[in-house]
Backbone as a ProteinNet text record, in pm:
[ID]
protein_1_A
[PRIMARY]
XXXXXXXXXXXXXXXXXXXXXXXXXXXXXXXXXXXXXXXXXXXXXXXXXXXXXXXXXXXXXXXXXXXXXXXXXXXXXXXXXXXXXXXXXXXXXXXXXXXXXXXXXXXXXXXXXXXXXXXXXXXXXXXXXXXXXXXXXXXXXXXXXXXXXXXXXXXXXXXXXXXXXXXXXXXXXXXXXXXXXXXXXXXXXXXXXXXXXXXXXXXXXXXXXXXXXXXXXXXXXXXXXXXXXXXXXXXXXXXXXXXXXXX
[TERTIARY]
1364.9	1245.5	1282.9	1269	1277	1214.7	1263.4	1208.9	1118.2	1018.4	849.1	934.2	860.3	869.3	712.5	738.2	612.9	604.6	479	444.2	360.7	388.3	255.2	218.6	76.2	5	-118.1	-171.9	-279	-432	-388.5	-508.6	-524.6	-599.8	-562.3	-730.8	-717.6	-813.3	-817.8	-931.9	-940	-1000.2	-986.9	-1051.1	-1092.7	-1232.9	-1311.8	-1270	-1280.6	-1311.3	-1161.9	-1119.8	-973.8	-899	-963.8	-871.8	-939.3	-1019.9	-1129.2	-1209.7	-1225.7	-1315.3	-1272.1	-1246.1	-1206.1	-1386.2	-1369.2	-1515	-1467.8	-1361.6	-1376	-1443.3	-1429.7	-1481.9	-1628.7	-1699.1	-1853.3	-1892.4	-1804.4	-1813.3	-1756.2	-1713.6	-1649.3	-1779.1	-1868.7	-1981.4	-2120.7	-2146.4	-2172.4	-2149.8	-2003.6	-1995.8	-2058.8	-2020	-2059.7	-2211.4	-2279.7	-2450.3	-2486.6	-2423.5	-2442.6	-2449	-2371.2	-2319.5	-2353.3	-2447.1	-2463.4	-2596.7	-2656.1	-2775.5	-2675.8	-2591.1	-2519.4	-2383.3	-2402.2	-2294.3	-2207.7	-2201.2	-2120.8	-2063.7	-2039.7	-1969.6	-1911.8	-1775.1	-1677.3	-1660.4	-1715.4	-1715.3	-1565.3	-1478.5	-1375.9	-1255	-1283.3	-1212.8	-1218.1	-1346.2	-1395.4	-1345.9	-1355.6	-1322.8	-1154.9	-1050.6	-950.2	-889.3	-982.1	-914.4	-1012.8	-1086.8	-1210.1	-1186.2	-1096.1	-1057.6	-1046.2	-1110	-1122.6	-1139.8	-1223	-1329.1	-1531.6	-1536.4	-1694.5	-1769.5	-1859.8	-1935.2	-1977.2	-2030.8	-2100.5	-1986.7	-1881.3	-1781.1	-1745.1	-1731.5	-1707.4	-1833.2	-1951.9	-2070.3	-2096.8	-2053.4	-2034.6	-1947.6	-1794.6	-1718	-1756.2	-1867.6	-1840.5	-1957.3	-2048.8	-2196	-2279.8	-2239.5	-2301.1	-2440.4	-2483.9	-2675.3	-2730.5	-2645.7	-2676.5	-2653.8	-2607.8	-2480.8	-2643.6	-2736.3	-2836	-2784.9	-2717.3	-2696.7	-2803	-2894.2	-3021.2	-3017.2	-3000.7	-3025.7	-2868.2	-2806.3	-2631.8	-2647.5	-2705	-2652	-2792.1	-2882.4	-2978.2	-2928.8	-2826.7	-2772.6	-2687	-2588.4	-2451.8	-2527.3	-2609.5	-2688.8	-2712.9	-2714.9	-2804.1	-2669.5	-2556.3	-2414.6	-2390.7	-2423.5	-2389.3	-2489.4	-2601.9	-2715.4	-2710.9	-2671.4	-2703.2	-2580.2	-2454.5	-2294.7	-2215.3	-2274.9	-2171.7	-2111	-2197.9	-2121.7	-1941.7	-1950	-1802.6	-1711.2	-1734	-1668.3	-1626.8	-1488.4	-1449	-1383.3	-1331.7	-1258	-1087.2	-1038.2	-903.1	-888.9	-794.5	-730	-672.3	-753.1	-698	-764.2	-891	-954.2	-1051.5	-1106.3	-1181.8	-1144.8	-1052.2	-929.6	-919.7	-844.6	-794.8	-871	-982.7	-1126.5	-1155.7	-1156.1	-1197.4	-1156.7	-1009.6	-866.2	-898.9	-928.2	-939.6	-1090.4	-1181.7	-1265	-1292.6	-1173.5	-1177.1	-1068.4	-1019.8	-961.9	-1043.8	-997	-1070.1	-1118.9	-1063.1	-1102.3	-1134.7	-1199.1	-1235.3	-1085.3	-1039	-899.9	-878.1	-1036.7	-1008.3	-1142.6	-1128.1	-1220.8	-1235	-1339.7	-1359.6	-1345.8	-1281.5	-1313.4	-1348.8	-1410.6	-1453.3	-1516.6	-1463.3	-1572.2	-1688.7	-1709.9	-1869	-1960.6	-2065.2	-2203.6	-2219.5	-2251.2	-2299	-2383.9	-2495.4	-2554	-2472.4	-2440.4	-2329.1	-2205.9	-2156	-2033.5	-2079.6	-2175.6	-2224.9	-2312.3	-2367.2	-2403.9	-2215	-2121.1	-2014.2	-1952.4	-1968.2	-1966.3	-2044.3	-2132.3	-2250.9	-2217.3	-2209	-2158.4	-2051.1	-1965.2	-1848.6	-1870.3	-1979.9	-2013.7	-1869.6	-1881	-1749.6	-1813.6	-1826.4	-1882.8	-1822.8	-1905.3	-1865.3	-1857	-1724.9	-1660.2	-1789	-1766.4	-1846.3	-1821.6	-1695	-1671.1	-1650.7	-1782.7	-1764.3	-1831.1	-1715.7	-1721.2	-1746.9	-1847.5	-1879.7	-1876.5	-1926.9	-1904.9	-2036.4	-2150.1	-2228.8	-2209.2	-2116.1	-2048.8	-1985	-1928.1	-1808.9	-1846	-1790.9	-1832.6	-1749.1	-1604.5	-1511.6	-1473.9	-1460.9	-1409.1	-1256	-1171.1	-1040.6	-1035.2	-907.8	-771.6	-761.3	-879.2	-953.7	-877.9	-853.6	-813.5	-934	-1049.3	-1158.8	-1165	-1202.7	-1256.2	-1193.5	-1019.9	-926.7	-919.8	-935.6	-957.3	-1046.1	-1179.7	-1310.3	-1268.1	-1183.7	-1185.4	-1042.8	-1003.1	-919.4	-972.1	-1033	-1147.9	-1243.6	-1252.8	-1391.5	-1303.1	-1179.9	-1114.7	-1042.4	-1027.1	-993.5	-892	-774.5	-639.2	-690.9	-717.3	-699.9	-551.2	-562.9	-477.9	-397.1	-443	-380.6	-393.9	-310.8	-348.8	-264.4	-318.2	-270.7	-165.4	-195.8	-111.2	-38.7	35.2	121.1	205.9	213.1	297.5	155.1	61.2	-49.4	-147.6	-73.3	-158.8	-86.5	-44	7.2	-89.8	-139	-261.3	-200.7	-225.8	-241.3	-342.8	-326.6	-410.7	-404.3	-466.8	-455.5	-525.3	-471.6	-491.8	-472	-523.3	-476.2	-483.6	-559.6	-535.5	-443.8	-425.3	-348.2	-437.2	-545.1	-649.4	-640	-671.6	-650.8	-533.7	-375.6	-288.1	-262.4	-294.2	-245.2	-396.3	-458.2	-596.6	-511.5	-499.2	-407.1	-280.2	-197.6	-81.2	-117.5	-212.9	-220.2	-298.2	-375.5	-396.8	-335.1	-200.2	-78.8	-44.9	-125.7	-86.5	6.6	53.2	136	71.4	149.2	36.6	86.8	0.4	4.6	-111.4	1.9	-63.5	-70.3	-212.7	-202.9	-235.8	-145	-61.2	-204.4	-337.1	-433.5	-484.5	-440.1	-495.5	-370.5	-305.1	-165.5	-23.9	77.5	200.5	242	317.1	400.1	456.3	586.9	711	600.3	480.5	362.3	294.6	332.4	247.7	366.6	468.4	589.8	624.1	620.1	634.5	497.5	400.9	298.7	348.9	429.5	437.6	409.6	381.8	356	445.1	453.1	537.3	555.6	466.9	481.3	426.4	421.6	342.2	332.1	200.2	204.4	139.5	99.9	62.9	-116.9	-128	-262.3	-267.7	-404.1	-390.9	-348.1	-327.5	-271.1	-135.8	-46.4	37.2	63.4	-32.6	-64	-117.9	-112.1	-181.1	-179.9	-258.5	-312	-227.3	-138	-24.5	-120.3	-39.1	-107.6	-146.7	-219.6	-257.8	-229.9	-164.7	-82.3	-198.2	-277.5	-398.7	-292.1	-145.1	-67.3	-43.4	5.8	28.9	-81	-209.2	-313	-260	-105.6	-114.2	-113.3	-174.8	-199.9	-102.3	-48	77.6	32.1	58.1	56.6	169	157.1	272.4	280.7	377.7	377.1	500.5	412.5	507.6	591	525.5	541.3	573	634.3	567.5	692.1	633.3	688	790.1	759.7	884.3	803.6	935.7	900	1026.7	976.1	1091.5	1168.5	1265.7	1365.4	1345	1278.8	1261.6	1117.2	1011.7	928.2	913.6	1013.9	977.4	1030	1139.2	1137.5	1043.5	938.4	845.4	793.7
1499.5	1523.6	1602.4	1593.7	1632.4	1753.5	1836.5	2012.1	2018.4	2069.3	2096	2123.5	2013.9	2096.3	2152	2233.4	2347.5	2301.3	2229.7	2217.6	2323.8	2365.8	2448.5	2391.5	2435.5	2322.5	2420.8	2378.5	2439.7	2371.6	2275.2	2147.1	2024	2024.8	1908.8	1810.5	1719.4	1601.8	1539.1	1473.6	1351.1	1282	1158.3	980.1	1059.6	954.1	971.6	840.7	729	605.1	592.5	619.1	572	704.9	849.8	900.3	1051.1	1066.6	1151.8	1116.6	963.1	889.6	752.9	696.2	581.2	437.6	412.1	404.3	216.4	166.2	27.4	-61.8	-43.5	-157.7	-107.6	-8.4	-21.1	-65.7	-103.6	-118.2	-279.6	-298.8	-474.2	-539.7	-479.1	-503.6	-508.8	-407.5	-414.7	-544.2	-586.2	-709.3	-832.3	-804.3	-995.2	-986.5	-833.1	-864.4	-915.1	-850.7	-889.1	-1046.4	-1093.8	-1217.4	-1357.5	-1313.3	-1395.2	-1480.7	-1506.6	-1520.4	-1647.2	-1588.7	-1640.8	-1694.5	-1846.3	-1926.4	-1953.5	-1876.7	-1894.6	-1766.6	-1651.1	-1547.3	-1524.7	-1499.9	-1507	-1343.7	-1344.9	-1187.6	-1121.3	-1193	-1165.5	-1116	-1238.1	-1191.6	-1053.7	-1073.4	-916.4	-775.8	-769.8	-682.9	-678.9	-792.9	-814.3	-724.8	-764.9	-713.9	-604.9	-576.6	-439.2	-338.6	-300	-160.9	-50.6	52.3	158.7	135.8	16.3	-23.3	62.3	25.2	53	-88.8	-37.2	-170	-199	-176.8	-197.2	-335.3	-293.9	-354.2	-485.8	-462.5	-581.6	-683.4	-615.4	-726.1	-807.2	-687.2	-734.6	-872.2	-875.1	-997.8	-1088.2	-1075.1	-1161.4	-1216.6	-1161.6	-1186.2	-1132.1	-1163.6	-1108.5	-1093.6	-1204.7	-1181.2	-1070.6	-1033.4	-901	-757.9	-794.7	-621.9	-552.8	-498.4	-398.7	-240.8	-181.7	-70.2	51	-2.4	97.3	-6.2	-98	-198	-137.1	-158.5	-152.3	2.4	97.2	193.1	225.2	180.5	201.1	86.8	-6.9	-111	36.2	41.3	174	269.5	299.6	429.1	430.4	276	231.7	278.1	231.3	202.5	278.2	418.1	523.2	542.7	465.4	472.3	335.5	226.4	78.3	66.2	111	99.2	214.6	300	431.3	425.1	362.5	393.6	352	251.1	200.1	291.7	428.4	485.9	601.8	625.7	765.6	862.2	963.4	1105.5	1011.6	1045.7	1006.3	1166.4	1166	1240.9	1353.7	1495.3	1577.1	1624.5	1538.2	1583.1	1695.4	1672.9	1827.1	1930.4	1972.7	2040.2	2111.7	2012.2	2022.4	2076.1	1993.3	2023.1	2157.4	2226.9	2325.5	2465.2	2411.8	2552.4	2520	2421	2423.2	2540.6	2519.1	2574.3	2726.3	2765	2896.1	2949.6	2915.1	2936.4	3061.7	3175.4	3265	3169.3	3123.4	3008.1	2896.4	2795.9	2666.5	2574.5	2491.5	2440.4	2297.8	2249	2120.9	2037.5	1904	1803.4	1702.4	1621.3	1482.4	1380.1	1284.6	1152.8	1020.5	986.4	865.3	731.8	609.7	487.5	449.9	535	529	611.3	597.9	609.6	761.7	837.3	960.1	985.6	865.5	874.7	854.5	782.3	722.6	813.1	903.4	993	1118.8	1118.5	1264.4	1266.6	1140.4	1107.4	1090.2	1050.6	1052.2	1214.3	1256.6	1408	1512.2	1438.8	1498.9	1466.5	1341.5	1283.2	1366.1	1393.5	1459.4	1607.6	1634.8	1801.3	1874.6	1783.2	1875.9	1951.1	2091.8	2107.1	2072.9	1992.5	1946.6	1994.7	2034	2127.3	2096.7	2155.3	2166.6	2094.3	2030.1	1921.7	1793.3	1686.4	1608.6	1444	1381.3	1255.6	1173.5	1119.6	973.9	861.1	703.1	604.5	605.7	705.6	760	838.6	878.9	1002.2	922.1	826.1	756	641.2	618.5	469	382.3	419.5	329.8	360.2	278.5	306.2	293.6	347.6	301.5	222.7	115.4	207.9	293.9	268.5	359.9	494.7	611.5	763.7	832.3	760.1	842.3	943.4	921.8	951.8	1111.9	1099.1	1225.8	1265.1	1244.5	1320.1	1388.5	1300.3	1433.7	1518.7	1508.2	1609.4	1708.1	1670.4	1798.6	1894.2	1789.6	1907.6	2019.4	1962.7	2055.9	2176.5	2134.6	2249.1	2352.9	2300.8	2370.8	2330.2	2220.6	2155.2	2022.1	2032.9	1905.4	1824.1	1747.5	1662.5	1705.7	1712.6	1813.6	1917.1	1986	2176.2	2210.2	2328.3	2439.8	2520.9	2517.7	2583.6	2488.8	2453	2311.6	2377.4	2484.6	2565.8	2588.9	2523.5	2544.1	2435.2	2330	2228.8	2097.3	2153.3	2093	2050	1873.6	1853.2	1742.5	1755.7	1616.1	1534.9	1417.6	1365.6	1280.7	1245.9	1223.7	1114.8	1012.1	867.9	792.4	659.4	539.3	391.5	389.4	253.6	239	114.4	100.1	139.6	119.1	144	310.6	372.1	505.6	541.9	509.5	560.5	525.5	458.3	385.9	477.5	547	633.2	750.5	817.4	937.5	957.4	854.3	865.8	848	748.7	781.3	941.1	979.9	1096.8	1216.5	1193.1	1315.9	1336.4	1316.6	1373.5	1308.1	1380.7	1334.6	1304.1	1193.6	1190.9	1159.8	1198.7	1212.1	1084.6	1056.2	820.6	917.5	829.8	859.2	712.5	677.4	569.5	510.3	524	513.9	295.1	243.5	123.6	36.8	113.5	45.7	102.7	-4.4	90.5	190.6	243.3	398	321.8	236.5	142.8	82.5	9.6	20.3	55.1	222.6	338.2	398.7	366	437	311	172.9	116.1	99.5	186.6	165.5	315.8	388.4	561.3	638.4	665.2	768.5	851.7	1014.8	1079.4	1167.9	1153.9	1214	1077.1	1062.3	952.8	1006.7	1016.7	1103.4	995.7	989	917.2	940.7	1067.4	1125.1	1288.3	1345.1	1495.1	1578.7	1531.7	1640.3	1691.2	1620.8	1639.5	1750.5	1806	1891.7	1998.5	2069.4	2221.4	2372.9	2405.1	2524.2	2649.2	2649.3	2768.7	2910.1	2948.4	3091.2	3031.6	3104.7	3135.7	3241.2	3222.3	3267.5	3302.2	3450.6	3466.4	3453.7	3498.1	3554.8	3405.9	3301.6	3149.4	3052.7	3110.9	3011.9	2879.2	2914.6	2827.3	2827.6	2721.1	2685	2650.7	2705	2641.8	2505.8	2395.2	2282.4	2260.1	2277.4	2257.1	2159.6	2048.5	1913.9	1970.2	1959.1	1939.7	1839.7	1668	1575.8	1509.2	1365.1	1285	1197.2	1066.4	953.8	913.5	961.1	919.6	1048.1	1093.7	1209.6	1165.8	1168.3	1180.3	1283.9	1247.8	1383.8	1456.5	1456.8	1567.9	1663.2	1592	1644.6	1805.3	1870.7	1980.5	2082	1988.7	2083.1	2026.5	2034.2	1997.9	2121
970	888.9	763	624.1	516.9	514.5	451.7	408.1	349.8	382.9	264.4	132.9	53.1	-81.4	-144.8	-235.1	-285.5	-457.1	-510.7	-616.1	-683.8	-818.8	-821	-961.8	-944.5	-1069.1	-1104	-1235.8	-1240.2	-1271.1	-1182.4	-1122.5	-1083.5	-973.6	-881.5	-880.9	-932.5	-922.9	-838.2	-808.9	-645.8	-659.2	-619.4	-648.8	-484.5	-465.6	-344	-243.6	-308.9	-236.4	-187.8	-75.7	41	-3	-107.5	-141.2	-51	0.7	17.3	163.1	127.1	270.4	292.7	358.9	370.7	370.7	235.2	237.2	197.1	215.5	190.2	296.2	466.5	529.1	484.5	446.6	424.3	286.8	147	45.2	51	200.1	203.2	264	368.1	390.2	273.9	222.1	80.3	8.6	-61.9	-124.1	-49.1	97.2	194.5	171.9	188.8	219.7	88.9	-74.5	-203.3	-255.1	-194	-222.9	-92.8	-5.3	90.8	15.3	-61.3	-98.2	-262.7	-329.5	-423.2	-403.2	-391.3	-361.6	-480.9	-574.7	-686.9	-678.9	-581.3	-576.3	-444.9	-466.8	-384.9	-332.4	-255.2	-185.7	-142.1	-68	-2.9	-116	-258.2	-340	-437.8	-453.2	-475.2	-431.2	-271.3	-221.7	-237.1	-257.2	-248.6	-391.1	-499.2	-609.7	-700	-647.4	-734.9	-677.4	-555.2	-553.3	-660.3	-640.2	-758.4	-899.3	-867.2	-1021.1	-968.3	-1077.6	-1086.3	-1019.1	-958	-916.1	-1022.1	-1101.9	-1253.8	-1267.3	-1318.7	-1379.7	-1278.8	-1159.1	-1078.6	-1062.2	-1121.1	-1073.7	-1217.9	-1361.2	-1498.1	-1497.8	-1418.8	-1433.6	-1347.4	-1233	-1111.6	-1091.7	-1124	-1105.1	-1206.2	-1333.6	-1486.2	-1491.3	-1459.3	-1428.6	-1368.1	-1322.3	-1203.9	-1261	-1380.7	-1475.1	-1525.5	-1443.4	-1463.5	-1426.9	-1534.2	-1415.8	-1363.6	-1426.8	-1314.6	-1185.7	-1204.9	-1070.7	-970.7	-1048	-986.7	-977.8	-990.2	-959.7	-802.9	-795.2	-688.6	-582.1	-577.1	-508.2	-429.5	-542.3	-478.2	-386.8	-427.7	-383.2	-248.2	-192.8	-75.3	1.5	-46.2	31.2	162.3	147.7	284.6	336	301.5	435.7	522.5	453	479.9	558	504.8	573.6	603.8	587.6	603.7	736.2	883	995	951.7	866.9	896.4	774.8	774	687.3	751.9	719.2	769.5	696.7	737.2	632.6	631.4	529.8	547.7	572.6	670	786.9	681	717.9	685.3	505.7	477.8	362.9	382.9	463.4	464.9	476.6	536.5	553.3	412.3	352.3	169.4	97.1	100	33.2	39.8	151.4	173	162.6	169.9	120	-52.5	-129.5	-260.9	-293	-195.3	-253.1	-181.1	-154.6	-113	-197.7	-276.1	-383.3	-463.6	-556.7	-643.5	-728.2	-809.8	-899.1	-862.1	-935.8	-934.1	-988.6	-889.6	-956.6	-925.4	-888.6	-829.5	-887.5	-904.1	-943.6	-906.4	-940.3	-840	-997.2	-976.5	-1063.9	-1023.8	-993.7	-919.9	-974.3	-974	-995.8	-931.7	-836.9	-775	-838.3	-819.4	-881.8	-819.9	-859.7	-873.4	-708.9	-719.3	-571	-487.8	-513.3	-380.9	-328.9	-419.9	-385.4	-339.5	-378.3	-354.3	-219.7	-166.9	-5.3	28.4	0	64.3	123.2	12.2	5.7	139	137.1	238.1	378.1	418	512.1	546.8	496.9	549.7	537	474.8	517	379.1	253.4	173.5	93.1	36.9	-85	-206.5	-284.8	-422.1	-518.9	-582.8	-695	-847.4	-888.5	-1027.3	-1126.7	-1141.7	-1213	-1161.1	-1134.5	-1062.4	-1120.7	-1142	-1282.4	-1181.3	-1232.9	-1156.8	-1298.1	-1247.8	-1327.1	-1406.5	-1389.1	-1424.9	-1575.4	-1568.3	-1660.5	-1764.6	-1746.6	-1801.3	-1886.8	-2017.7	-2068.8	-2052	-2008.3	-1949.5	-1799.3	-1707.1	-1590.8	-1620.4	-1407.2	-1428	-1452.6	-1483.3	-1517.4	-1645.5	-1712.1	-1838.6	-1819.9	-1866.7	-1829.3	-1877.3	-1917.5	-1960	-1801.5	-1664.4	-1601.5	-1563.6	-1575.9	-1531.7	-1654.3	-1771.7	-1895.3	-1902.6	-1838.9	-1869.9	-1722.3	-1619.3	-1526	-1547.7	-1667.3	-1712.2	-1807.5	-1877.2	-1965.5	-1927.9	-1801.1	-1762.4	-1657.6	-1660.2	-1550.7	-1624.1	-1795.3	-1916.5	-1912.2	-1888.9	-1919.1	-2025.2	-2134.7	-2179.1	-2212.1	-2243.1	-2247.7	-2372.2	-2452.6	-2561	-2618.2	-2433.9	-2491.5	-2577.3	-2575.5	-2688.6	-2603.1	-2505.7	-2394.4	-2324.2	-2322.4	-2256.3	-2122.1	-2138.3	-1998.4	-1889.5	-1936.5	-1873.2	-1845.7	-1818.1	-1866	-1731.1	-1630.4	-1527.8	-1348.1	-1438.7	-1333	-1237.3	-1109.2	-1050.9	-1026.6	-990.1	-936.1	-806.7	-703.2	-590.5	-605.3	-526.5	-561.9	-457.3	-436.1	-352.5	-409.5	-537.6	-616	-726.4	-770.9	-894.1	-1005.9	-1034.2	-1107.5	-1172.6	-1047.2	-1083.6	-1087.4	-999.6	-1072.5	-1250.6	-1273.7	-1399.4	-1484.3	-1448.6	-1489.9	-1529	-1418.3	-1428.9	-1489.1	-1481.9	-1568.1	-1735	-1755.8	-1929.8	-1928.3	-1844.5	-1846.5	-1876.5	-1867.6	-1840	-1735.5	-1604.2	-1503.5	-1431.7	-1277.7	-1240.5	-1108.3	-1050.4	-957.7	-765.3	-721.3	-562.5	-531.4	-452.7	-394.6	-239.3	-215.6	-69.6	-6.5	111.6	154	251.9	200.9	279.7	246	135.6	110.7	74.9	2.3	-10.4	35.2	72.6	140.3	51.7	112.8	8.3	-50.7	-27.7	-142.9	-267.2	-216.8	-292.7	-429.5	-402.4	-466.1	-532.6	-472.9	-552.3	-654.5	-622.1	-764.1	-881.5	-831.9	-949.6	-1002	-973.2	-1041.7	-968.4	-810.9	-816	-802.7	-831.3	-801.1	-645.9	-590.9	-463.3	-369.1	-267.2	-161.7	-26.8	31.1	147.7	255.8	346.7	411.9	410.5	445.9	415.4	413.5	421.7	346.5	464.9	582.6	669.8	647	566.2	503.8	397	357.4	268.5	244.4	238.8	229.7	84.6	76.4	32.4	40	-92.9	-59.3	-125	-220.5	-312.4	-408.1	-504.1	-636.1	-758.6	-819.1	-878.9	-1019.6	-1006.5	-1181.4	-1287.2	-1283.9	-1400.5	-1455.3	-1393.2	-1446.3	-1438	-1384.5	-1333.8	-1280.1	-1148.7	-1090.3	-921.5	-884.4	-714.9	-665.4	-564.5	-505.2	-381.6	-395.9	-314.7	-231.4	-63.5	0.8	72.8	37.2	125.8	243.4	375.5	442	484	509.5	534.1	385.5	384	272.8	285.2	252.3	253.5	100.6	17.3	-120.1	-269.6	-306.7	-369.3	-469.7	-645	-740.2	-725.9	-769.8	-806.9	-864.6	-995.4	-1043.8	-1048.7	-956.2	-967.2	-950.9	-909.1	-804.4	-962.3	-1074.3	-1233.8	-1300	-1291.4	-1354	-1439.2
[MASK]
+++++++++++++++++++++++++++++++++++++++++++++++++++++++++++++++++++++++++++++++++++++++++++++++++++++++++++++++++++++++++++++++++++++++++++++++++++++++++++++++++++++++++++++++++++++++++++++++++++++++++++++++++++++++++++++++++++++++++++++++++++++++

């Protein structure tokens, strides 16, 4: 077994959907009930390739007649009452969630392609409290693989993308799609794949720099006021760059 290594950063972002909750078989149910009524939409493929898009955006290319997003966003909304049974915590997020927000500071954020209602019943469901900077597709005029979404969640944690302070300006982001890795990396950040939708070999050829299997792997070191940084300790993890740890 490989030696924990210890990151320290001074902010950590989180995609919700497979990154937070494992919310695809209830968002794969979702597409079949959407599309059972319209024989010109291919449900299976949907679910195959709209991972960590906006429903907006997947119903915009797939079912255009339908791109209302007051309509599309009270559709999402329904999602964790209508399907939630088939949704669960990826292993070891509440956990995370919860050492982040016992933190002195606020050092953590949500970016998400789901709808504001919909993440924030995800949120609930799992009993997490939800950090103060929390981007939904609501927020956003571009979804992933867009970097609008981890841009506005570096802004609001005070790391923009082009600080003034660059010794201070060291975010991750925690991920399980291509969408959002490829979000977060034009973002600046560096990023942590969790091996929850796609394999690790996977996640390590879209970039990521760490790959864990899931968040039990991970934990809540110190906090450091003098560098405003969080220490992140992987004990476990499936493929880690070389140089991440001189970062």
């Amino acid at each position: 077994m490989p030696e924990p290594i210890s990151l320290k950063v001074n902010a950590c972002l989180f995609d919700v959907d497979g990154t937070i909750i494992i919310s695809q078989p209830a968002l794969a149910a979702f597409w079949r009930d959407f599309g059972k009524d319209k024989p010109y939409f291919d449900a299976e493929h949907v679910i195959k390739v709209s991972h960590g898009w906006r429903t907006y955006d997947a119903i915009a290319k797939f079912a255009p007649d339908f791109a209302d997003e007051e309509k599309v966003t009270k559709l999402e909304g329904e999602i964790p009452e209508k399907f939630g049974k088939e949704a669960l915590e990826v292993p070891g997020a509440v956990k995370l969630c919860g050492q982040l927000n016992e933190l002195p500071k606020e050092k953590w954020a949500v970016a998400t392609s789901g709808t504001r209602e919909m993440a924030t019943k995800w949120f609930d469901i799992l009993h997490i409290k939800r950090p103060s900077h929390f981007i939904t597709a609501n927020d956003v005029k571009k979804g992933k693989p867009n970097p609008e979404p981890y841009i506005r969640g570096r802004e609001g944690l005070g790391y923009p993308v082009n600080s003034h302070f660059p010794e201070k300006s060291k975010v991750v982001v925690f991920e399980d799609a291509p969408a959002g890795i490829a979000a977060g990396k034009a973002a600046g950040c560096k990023i942590i794949g969790i091996a929850t939708t796609f394999s690790a070999s996977y996640l390590r050829e879209q970039g990521c720099d760490i790959v864990i299997k899931d968040h039990r792997s991970v934990r809540v070191g110190s906090y450091d006021p003098e560098t405003d940084e969080v220490e992140l300790i992987f004990d476990e993890y499936m493929y880690v760059k070389d140089d991440i740890q001189r970062w």
